[in-house]
mmCIF file of C-alpha atoms in Angstrom:
data_model
loop_
_atom_site.group_PDB
_atom_site.id
_atom_site.type_symbol
_atom_site.label_atom_id
_atom_site.label_comp_id
_atom_site.label_asym_id
_atom_site.label_seq_id
_atom_site.Cartn_x
_atom_site.Cartn_y
_atom_site.Cartn_z
ATOM 1 C CA UNK V 277 -20.495 20.506 8.742
ATOM 2 C CA UNK V 278 -19.699 16.833 8.391
ATOM 3 C CA UNK V 279 -21.194 13.730 9.917
ATOM 4 C CA UNK V 280 -18.961 10.901 11.178
ATOM 5 C CA UNK V 281 -20.726 7.556 11.585
ATOM 6 C CA UNK V 282 -18.913 4.544 13.027
ATOM 7 C CA UNK V 283 -20.309 1.481 11.297
ATOM 8 C CA UNK V 284 -19.705 -2.230 11.798
ATOM 9 C CA UNK V 285 -18.716 -3.985 8.589
ATOM 10 C CA UNK V 286 -18.970 -7.394 10.231
ATOM 11 C CA UNK V 287 -18.723 -9.064 13.615
ATOM 12 C CA UNK V 288 -18.097 -12.659 14.631
ATOM 13 C CA UNK V 289 -18.300 -14.407 17.946
ATOM 14 C CA UNK V 290 -15.151 -15.480 19.766
ATOM 15 C CA UNK V 291 -14.533 -17.645 22.846
ATOM 16 C CA UNK V 292 -15.254 -16.284 26.343
ATOM 17 C CA UNK V 293 -18.183 -14.122 25.169
ATOM 18 C CA UNK V 294 -15.982 -11.841 23.051
ATOM 19 C CA UNK V 295 -16.510 -10.575 19.523
ATOM 20 C CA UNK V 296 -14.276 -9.530 16.646
ATOM 21 C CA UNK V 297 -15.407 -6.350 14.936
ATOM 22 C CA UNK V 298 -14.336 -4.871 11.606
ATOM 23 C CA UNK V 299 -15.341 -1.220 11.653
ATOM 24 C CA UNK V 300 -15.260 1.793 9.384
ATOM 25 C CA UNK V 301 -15.801 5.502 9.797
ATOM 26 C CA UNK V 302 -18.181 6.979 7.211
ATOM 27 C CA UNK V 303 -17.708 10.695 6.638
ATOM 28 C CA UNK V 304 -20.400 12.682 4.842
ATOM 29 C CA UNK V 305 -21.607 16.222 4.617
ATOM 30 C CA UNK V 306 -24.588 16.931 6.828
ATOM 31 C CA UNK V 307 -26.223 18.268 3.675
ATOM 32 C CA UNK V 308 -26.037 14.790 2.166
ATOM 33 C CA UNK V 309 -23.860 12.970 -0.349
ATOM 34 C CA UNK V 310 -23.841 13.169 -4.128
ATOM 35 C CA UNK V 311 -23.595 9.361 -4.362
ATOM 36 C CA UNK V 312 -19.835 9.265 -5.024
ATOM 37 C CA UNK V 313 -17.776 7.218 -2.548
ATOM 38 C CA UNK V 314 -14.056 6.682 -1.978
ATOM 39 C CA UNK V 315 -12.938 3.910 0.378
ATOM 40 C CA UNK V 316 -9.542 4.067 2.127
ATOM 41 C CA UNK V 317 -8.480 0.573 3.222
ATOM 42 C CA UNK V 318 -5.470 -0.463 5.275
ATOM 43 C CA UNK V 319 -4.386 -2.879 7.986
ATOM 44 C CA UNK V 320 -4.847 -6.114 6.026
ATOM 45 C CA UNK V 321 -1.319 -6.977 7.142
ATOM 46 C CA UNK V 322 -0.871 -6.213 10.815
ATOM 47 C CA UNK V 323 2.792 -5.209 10.527
ATOM 48 C CA UNK V 324 2.113 -2.603 7.803
ATOM 49 C CA UNK V 325 1.353 0.670 9.561
ATOM 50 C CA UNK V 326 1.968 3.352 6.930
ATOM 51 C CA UNK V 327 -1.758 3.514 6.158
ATOM 52 C CA UNK V 328 -2.681 4.326 9.772
ATOM 53 C CA UNK V 329 -1.218 7.804 9.408
ATOM 54 C CA UNK V 330 -2.968 8.313 6.066
ATOM 55 C CA UNK V 331 -6.362 7.438 7.581
ATOM 56 C CA UNK V 332 -5.815 10.037 10.297
ATOM 57 C CA UNK V 333 -4.471 12.673 7.931
ATOM 58 C CA UNK V 334 -7.381 12.325 5.488
ATOM 59 C CA UNK V 335 -9.845 12.896 8.323
ATOM 60 C CA UNK V 336 -7.887 15.866 9.656
ATOM 61 C CA UNK V 337 -7.975 17.599 6.284
ATOM 62 C CA UNK V 338 -11.687 16.972 5.814
ATOM 63 C CA UNK V 339 -12.413 18.306 9.302
ATOM 64 C CA UNK V 340 -10.451 21.477 8.488
ATOM 65 C CA UNK V 341 -12.639 22.202 5.437
ATOM 66 C CA UNK V 342 -15.927 20.323 5.882
ATOM 67 C CA UNK V 343 -17.715 22.577 3.405
ATOM 68 C CA UNK V 344 -15.629 21.039 0.595
ATOM 69 C CA UNK V 345 -16.872 17.478 1.059
ATOM 70 C CA UNK V 346 -19.372 16.564 -1.655
ATOM 71 C CA UNK V 347 -19.444 12.773 -1.516
ATOM 72 C CA UNK V 348 -18.752 10.003 0.980
ATOM 73 C CA UNK V 349 -15.393 8.934 2.440
ATOM 74 C CA UNK V 350 -15.236 5.517 4.099
ATOM 75 C CA UNK V 351 -12.169 4.859 6.290
ATOM 76 C CA UNK V 352 -11.259 1.219 7.082
ATOM 77 C CA UNK V 353 -8.132 1.451 9.292
ATOM 78 C CA UNK V 354 -7.938 -2.122 10.610
ATOM 79 C CA UNK V 355 -9.058 -4.958 8.353
ATOM 80 C CA UNK V 356 -6.937 -7.327 10.450
ATOM 81 C CA UNK V 357 -7.314 -5.924 13.989
ATOM 82 C CA UNK V 358 -5.768 -8.948 15.719
ATOM 83 C CA UNK V 359 -2.733 -8.670 13.451
ATOM 84 C CA UNK V 360 -2.302 -4.984 14.264
ATOM 85 C CA UNK V 361 -2.675 -5.574 17.999
ATOM 86 C CA UNK V 362 -0.104 -8.394 17.982
ATOM 87 C CA UNK V 363 2.240 -6.821 15.374
ATOM 88 C CA UNK V 364 1.711 -9.867 13.165
ATOM 89 C CA UNK V 365 1.628 -9.802 9.387
ATOM 90 C CA UNK V 366 -1.062 -12.454 9.180
ATOM 91 C CA UNK V 367 -4.040 -13.406 11.298
ATOM 92 C CA UNK V 368 -2.671 -14.653 14.645
ATOM 93 C CA UNK V 369 -3.400 -18.246 15.698
ATOM 94 C CA UNK V 370 -4.378 -19.160 12.129
ATOM 95 C CA UNK V 371 -0.962 -18.405 10.575
ATOM 96 C CA UNK V 372 -2.937 -17.031 7.632
ATOM 97 C CA UNK V 373 -2.238 -14.173 5.230
ATOM 98 C CA UNK V 374 -5.529 -12.284 5.084
ATOM 99 C CA UNK V 375 -4.745 -11.019 1.592
ATOM 100 C CA UNK V 376 -4.857 -14.587 0.284
ATOM 101 C CA UNK V 377 -8.456 -15.450 1.219
ATOM 102 C CA UNK V 378 -10.536 -12.957 -0.763
ATOM 103 C CA UNK V 379 -13.292 -12.882 -1.913
ATOM 104 C CA UNK V 380 -14.056 -15.301 0.904
ATOM 105 C CA UNK V 381 -17.327 -17.128 1.391
ATOM 106 C CA UNK V 382 -20.480 -16.492 3.410
ATOM 107 C CA UNK V 383 -20.538 -20.218 4.171
ATOM 108 C CA UNK V 384 -16.824 -20.598 4.908
ATOM 109 C CA UNK V 385 -14.913 -20.525 8.171
ATOM 110 C CA UNK V 386 -14.610 -17.386 10.281
ATOM 111 C CA UNK V 387 -11.884 -15.785 8.195
ATOM 112 C CA UNK V 388 -13.560 -16.562 4.870
ATOM 113 C CA UNK V 389 -16.807 -15.137 6.210
ATOM 114 C CA UNK V 390 -15.067 -11.918 7.319
ATOM 115 C CA UNK V 391 -13.415 -11.592 3.905
ATOM 116 C CA UNK V 392 -16.744 -11.994 2.116
ATOM 117 C CA UNK V 393 -18.376 -9.292 4.252
ATOM 118 C CA UNK V 394 -15.482 -6.899 3.593
ATOM 119 C CA UNK V 395 -15.795 -7.388 -0.175
ATOM 120 C CA UNK V 396 -19.563 -6.911 0.033
ATOM 121 C CA UNK V 397 -19.135 -3.674 1.974
ATOM 122 C CA UNK V 398 -16.535 -2.226 -0.412
ATOM 123 C CA UNK V 399 -18.350 -3.167 -3.613
ATOM 124 C CA UNK V 400 -19.918 -0.167 -5.280
ATOM 125 C CA UNK V 401 -17.238 2.298 -4.172
ATOM 126 C CA UNK V 402 -16.419 4.792 -6.886
ATOM 127 C CA UNK V 403 -12.790 4.082 -6.000
ATOM 128 C CA UNK V 404 -11.069 1.986 -3.335
ATOM 129 C CA UNK V 405 -7.449 2.518 -2.279
ATOM 130 C CA UNK V 406 -5.778 -0.437 -0.536
ATOM 131 C CA UNK V 407 -2.723 0.894 1.328
ATOM 132 C CA UNK V 408 0.175 -1.425 2.152
ATOM 133 C CA UNK V 409 3.727 -0.990 3.381
ATOM 134 C CA UNK V 410 6.677 -3.170 2.609
ATOM 135 C CA UNK V 411 7.784 -5.782 5.136
ATOM 136 C CA UNK V 412 10.423 -5.055 7.791
ATOM 137 C CA UNK V 413 13.207 -6.064 5.397
ATOM 138 C CA UNK V 414 12.728 -3.622 2.513
ATOM 139 C CA UNK V 415 11.887 0.026 1.964
ATOM 140 C CA UNK V 416 9.711 0.891 -1.027
ATOM 141 C CA UNK V 417 9.345 4.162 -2.892
ATOM 142 C CA UNK V 418 5.641 5.215 -2.965
ATOM 143 C CA UNK V 419 4.176 3.184 -5.797
ATOM 144 C CA UNK V 420 0.983 1.686 -7.177
ATOM 145 C CA UNK V 421 0.974 -1.885 -8.438
ATOM 146 C CA UNK V 422 -1.578 -2.854 -11.075
ATOM 147 C CA UNK V 423 -2.587 -6.124 -12.702
ATOM 148 C CA UNK V 424 -2.055 -5.878 -16.460
ATOM 149 C CA UNK V 425 -5.638 -7.016 -17.024
ATOM 150 C CA UNK V 426 -6.847 -3.814 -15.307
ATOM 151 C CA UNK V 427 -4.091 -1.535 -16.572
ATOM 152 C CA UNK V 428 -6.048 0.230 -19.316
ATOM 153 C CA UNK V 429 -8.659 1.315 -16.795
ATOM 154 C CA UNK V 430 -6.491 1.894 -13.712
ATOM 155 C CA UNK V 431 -3.243 3.456 -14.952
ATOM 156 C CA UNK V 432 -4.918 6.792 -15.876
ATOM 157 C CA UNK V 433 -6.428 6.900 -12.373
ATOM 158 C CA UNK V 434 -3.148 5.938 -10.688
ATOM 159 C CA UNK V 435 -1.312 8.750 -12.489
ATOM 160 C CA UNK V 436 -3.316 11.229 -10.410
ATOM 161 C CA UNK V 437 -2.425 9.657 -7.040
ATOM 162 C CA UNK V 438 0.904 11.487 -6.469
ATOM 163 C CA UNK V 439 3.069 8.351 -6.313
ATOM 164 C CA UNK V 440 6.561 8.042 -7.769
ATOM 165 C CA UNK V 441 6.126 4.765 -9.612
ATOM 166 C CA UNK V 442 3.371 2.730 -11.280
ATOM 167 C CA UNK V 443 4.361 -0.905 -11.723
ATOM 168 C CA UNK V 444 2.137 -2.926 -14.049
ATOM 169 C CA UNK V 445 2.528 -6.621 -13.306
ATOM 170 C CA UNK V 446 1.851 -9.562 -15.567
ATOM 171 C CA UNK V 447 -1.368 -11.396 -14.747
ATOM 172 C CA UNK V 448 0.536 -14.507 -13.615
ATOM 173 C CA UNK V 449 2.289 -12.528 -10.864
ATOM 174 C CA UNK V 450 -0.893 -11.102 -9.321
ATOM 175 C CA UNK V 451 -2.666 -13.467 -6.974
ATOM 176 C CA UNK V 452 -6.383 -13.792 -7.537
ATOM 177 C CA UNK V 453 -7.048 -14.133 -3.807
ATOM 178 C CA UNK V 454 -6.147 -10.524 -2.983
ATOM 179 C CA UNK V 455 -8.695 -7.894 -2.019
ATOM 180 C CA UNK V 456 -7.774 -5.669 -4.965
ATOM 181 C CA UNK V 457 -8.139 -8.458 -7.536
ATOM 182 C CA UNK V 458 -11.494 -9.473 -6.087
ATOM 183 C CA UNK V 459 -12.846 -5.919 -6.188
ATOM 184 C CA UNK V 460 -11.463 -5.072 -9.631
ATOM 185 C CA UNK V 461 -12.924 -8.275 -11.074
ATOM 186 C CA UNK V 462 -16.309 -7.160 -9.711
ATOM 187 C CA UNK V 463 -16.120 -3.734 -11.305
ATOM 188 C CA UNK V 464 -14.987 -1.697 -8.286
ATOM 189 C CA UNK V 465 -11.868 0.234 -9.287
ATOM 190 C CA UNK V 466 -9.172 -0.490 -6.690
ATOM 191 C CA UNK V 467 -5.603 0.784 -6.474
ATOM 192 C CA UNK V 468 -2.927 -0.994 -4.415
ATOM 193 C CA UNK V 469 -0.369 1.347 -2.853
ATOM 194 C CA UNK V 470 2.967 0.068 -1.537
ATOM 195 C CA UNK V 471 5.239 2.463 0.330
ATOM 196 C CA UNK V 472 7.702 2.736 3.173
ATOM 197 C CA UNK V 473 8.740 -0.091 5.463
ATOM 198 C CA UNK V 474 7.045 -2.518 7.841
ATOM 199 C CA UNK V 475 6.340 -1.606 11.482
ATOM 200 C CA UNK V 476 7.075 2.072 10.864
ATOM 201 C CA UNK V 477 5.325 5.232 9.711
ATOM 202 C CA UNK V 478 7.104 7.400 7.142
ATOM 203 C CA UNK V 479 5.364 10.744 7.551
ATOM 204 C CA UNK V 480 6.608 12.240 4.289
ATOM 205 C CA UNK V 481 5.181 9.317 2.314
ATOM 206 C CA UNK V 482 1.894 9.542 4.184
ATOM 207 C CA UNK V 483 1.622 13.243 3.402
ATOM 208 C CA UNK V 484 2.508 12.587 -0.237
ATOM 209 C CA UNK V 485 -0.182 9.931 -0.623
ATOM 210 C CA UNK V 486 -2.760 12.043 1.222
ATOM 211 C CA UNK V 487 -2.168 14.833 -1.303
ATOM 212 C CA UNK V 488 -2.798 12.266 -4.013
ATOM 213 C CA UNK V 489 -5.989 10.994 -2.390
ATOM 214 C CA UNK V 490 -7.438 14.496 -2.278
ATOM 215 C CA UNK V 491 -6.484 15.020 -5.897
ATOM 216 C CA UNK V 492 -8.364 11.823 -6.767
ATOM 217 C CA UNK V 493 -11.314 12.927 -4.653
ATOM 218 C CA UNK V 494 -11.475 16.181 -6.598
ATOM 219 C CA UNK V 495 -11.301 14.306 -9.907
ATOM 220 C CA UNK V 496 -14.173 12.090 -8.722
ATOM 221 C CA UNK V 497 -16.290 15.067 -7.582
ATOM 222 C CA UNK V 498 -16.039 14.029 -3.933
ATOM 223 C CA UNK V 499 -14.004 17.086 -2.894
ATOM 224 C CA UNK V 500 -14.271 20.710 -4.039
ATOM 225 C CA UNK V 501 -11.399 22.210 -2.054
ATOM 226 C CA UNK V 502 -7.870 23.129 -3.043
ATOM 227 C CA UNK V 503 -5.450 20.306 -3.799
ATOM 228 C CA UNK V 504 -1.665 20.181 -4.068
ATOM 229 C CA UNK V 505 0.099 19.609 -7.399
ATOM 230 C CA UNK V 506 0.864 15.936 -8.008
ATOM 231 C CA UNK V 507 4.058 14.469 -9.371
ATOM 232 C CA UNK V 508 4.299 12.654 -12.682
ATOM 233 C CA UNK V 509 5.067 8.996 -11.961
ATOM 234 C CA UNK V 510 7.390 6.663 -13.783
ATOM 235 C CA UNK V 511 5.375 3.852 -15.389
ATOM 236 C CA UNK V 512 6.761 0.389 -16.139
ATOM 237 C CA UNK V 513 4.921 -2.523 -17.721
ATOM 238 C CA UNK V 514 7.945 -4.433 -19.051
ATOM 239 C CA UNK V 515 9.051 -7.215 -16.663
ATOM 240 C CA UNK V 516 12.516 -7.166 -18.210
ATOM 241 C CA UNK V 517 12.974 -3.561 -17.013
ATOM 242 C CA UNK V 518 13.202 -4.572 -13.355
ATOM 243 C CA UNK V 519 16.490 -5.970 -12.021
ATOM 244 C CA UNK V 520 16.350 -7.993 -8.785
ATOM 245 C CA UNK V 521 19.585 -7.872 -6.790
ATOM 246 C CA UNK V 522 20.198 -10.664 -4.271
ATOM 247 C CA UNK V 523 22.842 -11.081 -1.574
ATOM 248 C CA UNK V 524 25.827 -13.239 -2.670
ATOM 249 C CA UNK V 525 26.573 -14.215 0.954
ATOM 250 C CA UNK V 526 25.272 -14.006 4.506
ATOM 251 C CA UNK V 527 26.366 -11.137 6.735
ATOM 252 C CA UNK V 528 25.384 -7.659 7.888
ATOM 253 C CA UNK V 529 24.290 -5.162 5.254
ATOM 254 C CA UNK V 530 25.407 -1.555 5.636
ATOM 255 C CA UNK V 531 23.502 0.651 3.212
ATOM 256 C CA UNK V 532 25.383 3.271 1.182
ATOM 257 C CA UNK V 533 22.539 4.618 -0.966
ATOM 258 C CA UNK V 534 18.886 5.212 -0.182
ATOM 259 C CA UNK V 535 16.035 4.215 -2.450
ATOM 260 C CA UNK V 536 15.205 6.746 -5.100
ATOM 261 C CA UNK V 537 18.872 7.107 -6.077
ATOM 262 C CA UNK V 538 19.868 7.238 -9.733
ATOM 263 C CA UNK V 539 22.490 4.567 -10.402
ATOM 264 C CA UNK V 540 25.286 3.945 -12.821
ATOM 265 C CA UNK V 541 26.542 0.424 -13.420
ATOM 266 C CA UNK V 542 29.056 -0.394 -10.694
ATOM 267 C CA UNK V 543 27.739 2.126 -8.151
ATOM 268 C CA UNK V 544 27.985 0.884 -4.576
ATOM 269 C CA UNK V 545 24.581 0.377 -2.972
ATOM 270 C CA UNK V 546 26.065 -0.963 0.248
ATOM 271 C CA UNK V 547 28.454 -3.448 1.851
ATOM 272 C CA UNK V 548 27.994 -6.896 3.323
ATOM 273 C CA UNK V 549 30.328 -7.084 6.316
ATOM 274 C CA UNK V 550 31.404 -9.644 8.917
ATOM 275 C CA UNK V 551 31.465 -8.100 12.432
ATOM 276 C CA UNK V 552 33.379 -11.091 13.830
ATOM 277 C CA UNK V 553 36.392 -10.933 11.524
ATOM 278 C CA UNK V 554 36.149 -7.235 10.752
ATOM 279 C CA UNK V 555 36.192 -8.011 7.026
ATOM 280 C CA UNK V 556 34.171 -6.612 4.188
ATOM 281 C CA UNK V 557 32.698 -9.701 2.556
ATOM 282 C CA UNK V 558 31.174 -8.192 -0.565
ATOM 283 C CA UNK V 559 30.383 -4.771 -1.951
ATOM 284 C CA UNK V 560 26.817 -4.683 -3.259
ATOM 285 C CA UNK V 561 27.179 -3.054 -6.667
ATOM 286 C CA UNK V 562 24.561 -2.025 -9.181
ATOM 287 C CA UNK V 563 24.698 -4.353 -12.195
ATOM 288 C CA UNK V 564 23.155 -1.728 -14.470
ATOM 289 C CA UNK V 565 22.200 1.899 -14.919
ATOM 290 C CA UNK V 566 18.817 2.738 -13.482
ATOM 291 C CA UNK V 567 16.627 3.877 -10.633
ATOM 292 C CA UNK V 568 16.775 2.292 -7.172
ATOM 293 C CA UNK V 569 13.133 1.965 -6.116
ATOM 294 C CA UNK V 570 13.485 -0.782 -3.492
ATOM 295 C CA UNK V 571 16.396 -1.232 -1.087
ATOM 296 C CA UNK V 572 17.209 -3.516 1.839
ATOM 297 C CA UNK V 573 16.321 -1.981 5.204
ATOM 298 C CA UNK V 574 16.884 -4.850 7.637
ATOM 299 C CA UNK V 575 20.656 -5.347 8.071
ATOM 300 C CA UNK V 576 20.902 -9.114 8.611
ATOM 301 C CA UNK V 577 21.022 -10.966 5.298
ATOM 302 C CA UNK V 578 21.277 -14.573 4.179
ATOM 303 C CA UNK V 579 22.632 -15.719 0.869
ATOM 304 C CA UNK V 580 19.936 -14.958 -1.686
ATOM 305 C CA UNK V 581 18.170 -12.280 0.376
ATOM 306 C CA UNK V 582 16.610 -9.559 -1.774
ATOM 307 C CA UNK V 583 18.800 -6.468 -1.552
ATOM 308 C CA UNK V 584 17.310 -4.111 -4.130
ATOM 309 C CA UNK V 585 15.082 -3.645 -7.139
ATOM 310 C CA UNK V 586 16.330 -1.413 -9.916
ATOM 311 C CA UNK V 587 14.353 -0.039 -12.833
ATOM 312 C CA UNK V 588 16.709 -0.388 -15.786
ATOM 313 C CA UNK V 589 15.893 2.888 -17.439
ATOM 314 C CA UNK V 590 17.761 6.121 -18.016
ATOM 315 C CA UNK V 591 15.784 8.731 -16.102
ATOM 316 C CA UNK V 592 16.754 12.369 -16.056
ATOM 317 C CA UNK V 593 16.232 12.945 -12.344
ATOM 318 C CA UNK V 594 13.594 12.120 -9.785
ATOM 319 C CA UNK V 595 9.898 11.863 -10.709
ATOM 320 C CA UNK V 596 8.246 15.280 -10.745
#
């Protein structure tokens, strides 16, 4: 059998005798834990909901086979509860991106204090997985993004997470004020997952990542049960491999291809149209051969809006 314990990570007082709580669900075997702990984190951005399904699915699978749980699983579904409740990316009223205030400060304002308590609570995890979605404008293939300074340590772990793509970023492109950077710099291995689209849940991606989480749990001796085979991801650490495609004009974007498509130079990704005149303003064409791993989801575009990201590499089919 398993034991579920709802714990308060931190609480702060609010006006009118209210309190803000950050909570987690700790799942352990009733026979005790072997000292290994995986932490599943999501909800830092209130409009990114893909991780909500993963939190539920992980707990469902553990409940179905409680005898297989060897270590501890901590579930943090709502790091920014006000953002989730108000469907806001940042912290409402403060107009603040929560993932730009870590590691926070015990002596800082309310938000800095909350951030510091979150980092303190997550420190010491054997592995933390910080789940994000894209915004409402773009759809992302399931991927893990890694700071190049942590790549040697984290890429081998990320390869077991059942994602399609591992994108190693240069240090200058990774903000030091993120949760993942703060934890990794303190010695707590943390993977950042990006997948799907804002304000939606893509069940197939959630299932895919959940398979990967259980594979990682087995590798870490937290889970002894059966796990699904994981796919071999594409790995890119060369910034020149990624082509950013921007809209040449404002209009309405009608998508032709979905992300994950293999492209040839000149392939049509979509059209920018003008509903008033009935004209096609521009075809959005691939400037290179490659793999479409990000594509525009929200139809209204301005000149310069990001339309797609393409990995400029010849790939013989989808990741396996």
